[in-house]
Amino acid sequence: LAGEILLEAGKPMEALAKFRRALERQPNRSLSLAGAAKAAEVLGDAEAAMSYRTALAGNWARADKKL
């Protein structure tokens, strides 16, 4: 939540730090991966954004399709 608030406040660097911290605690958490990808993109780091998006796509590929 803190990362999202920081991102909306125009503070992508601080937001990315929060998303990374969240991913240290809960690796591969989809909402954190999505937020990190968005923050990295805003910062102009296309490589990091793609890395987060690839991890997020992996989560979706393994998701229960019946939900």
mmCIF file of C-alpha atoms in Angstrom:
data_model
loop_
_atom_site.group_PDB
_atom_site.id
_atom_site.type_symbol
_atom_site.label_atom_id
_atom_site.label_comp_id
_atom_site.label_asym_id
_atom_site.label_seq_id
_atom_site.Cartn_x
_atom_site.Cartn_y
_atom_site.Cartn_z
ATOM 1 C CA LEU A 1 0.000 0.000 0.000
ATOM 2 C CA ALA A 2 2.810 2.419 0.825
ATOM 3 C CA GLY A 3 4.390 1.831 -2.572
ATOM 4 C CA GLU A 4 1.141 2.568 -4.362
ATOM 5 C CA ILE A 5 0.644 5.779 -2.399
ATOM 6 C CA LEU A 6 4.189 6.921 -3.146
ATOM 7 C CA LEU A 7 3.790 6.098 -6.823
ATOM 8 C CA GLU A 8 0.574 8.110 -7.030
ATOM 9 C CA ALA A 9 2.321 10.970 -5.209
ATOM 10 C CA GLY A 10 4.931 11.143 -7.969
ATOM 11 C CA LYS A 11 7.704 9.485 -5.968
ATOM 12 C CA PRO A 12 8.589 6.419 -8.059
ATOM 13 C CA MET A 13 12.054 5.920 -6.559
ATOM 14 C CA GLU A 14 10.671 5.720 -3.032
ATOM 15 C CA ALA A 15 7.801 3.563 -4.284
ATOM 16 C CA LEU A 16 10.177 1.100 -5.925
ATOM 17 C CA ALA A 17 12.127 0.815 -2.676
ATOM 18 C CA LYS A 18 8.898 -0.068 -0.833
ATOM 19 C CA PHE A 19 7.896 -2.628 -3.460
ATOM 20 C CA ARG A 20 11.354 -4.225 -3.294
ATOM 21 C CA ARG A 21 11.155 -4.383 0.486
ATOM 22 C CA ALA A 22 7.722 -6.017 0.228
ATOM 23 C CA LEU A 23 9.125 -8.561 -2.242
ATOM 24 C CA GLU A 24 11.917 -9.413 0.200
ATOM 25 C CA ARG A 25 9.254 -10.301 2.772
ATOM 26 C CA GLN A 26 6.850 -11.985 0.340
ATOM 27 C CA PRO A 27 8.689 -13.042 -2.811
ATOM 28 C CA ASN A 28 6.634 -13.100 -6.003
ATOM 29 C CA ARG A 29 3.636 -11.282 -4.501
ATOM 30 C CA SER A 30 1.712 -10.248 -7.594
ATOM 31 C CA LEU A 31 0.626 -6.800 -6.408
ATOM 32 C CA SER A 32 4.188 -5.939 -5.404
ATOM 33 C CA LEU A 33 5.562 -7.185 -8.720
ATOM 34 C CA ALA A 34 3.016 -5.107 -10.630
ATOM 35 C CA GLY A 35 3.796 -2.007 -8.592
ATOM 36 C CA ALA A 36 7.537 -2.497 -8.935
ATOM 37 C CA ALA A 37 7.152 -2.868 -12.693
ATOM 38 C CA LYS A 38 5.162 0.352 -12.906
ATOM 39 C CA ALA A 39 7.626 2.272 -10.733
ATOM 40 C CA ALA A 40 10.621 0.978 -12.716
ATOM 41 C CA GLU A 41 8.915 1.984 -15.948
ATOM 42 C CA VAL A 42 8.263 5.511 -14.666
ATOM 43 C CA LEU A 43 11.938 5.718 -13.699
ATOM 44 C CA GLY A 44 12.934 4.698 -17.219
ATOM 45 C CA ASP A 45 14.381 1.325 -16.207
ATOM 46 C CA ALA A 46 12.869 -0.831 -18.943
ATOM 47 C CA GLU A 47 15.015 -3.841 -18.055
ATOM 48 C CA ALA A 48 13.852 -3.928 -14.430
ATOM 49 C CA ALA A 49 10.249 -3.302 -15.481
ATOM 50 C CA MET A 50 10.422 -6.262 -17.879
ATOM 51 C CA SER A 51 11.936 -8.463 -15.185
ATOM 52 C CA TYR A 52 9.098 -7.689 -12.775
ATOM 53 C CA ARG A 53 6.499 -8.199 -15.514
ATOM 54 C CA THR A 54 8.038 -11.549 -16.461
ATOM 55 C CA ALA A 55 7.816 -12.703 -12.845
ATOM 56 C CA LEU A 56 4.216 -11.491 -12.686
ATOM 57 C CA ALA A 57 3.355 -13.389 -15.884
ATOM 58 C CA GLY A 58 4.844 -16.505 -14.296
ATOM 59 C CA ASN A 59 2.513 -16.087 -11.331
ATOM 60 C CA TRP A 60 -0.483 -15.843 -13.643
ATOM 61 C CA ALA A 61 0.645 -18.892 -15.613
ATOM 62 C CA ARG A 62 0.678 -20.926 -12.387
ATOM 63 C CA ALA A 63 -2.610 -19.508 -11.086
ATOM 64 C CA ASP A 64 -5.643 -21.688 -10.480
ATOM 65 C CA LYS A 65 -7.644 -21.275 -13.656
ATOM 66 C CA LYS A 66 -10.874 -22.208 -11.879
ATOM 67 C CA LEU A 67 -10.871 -19.048 -9.768
#
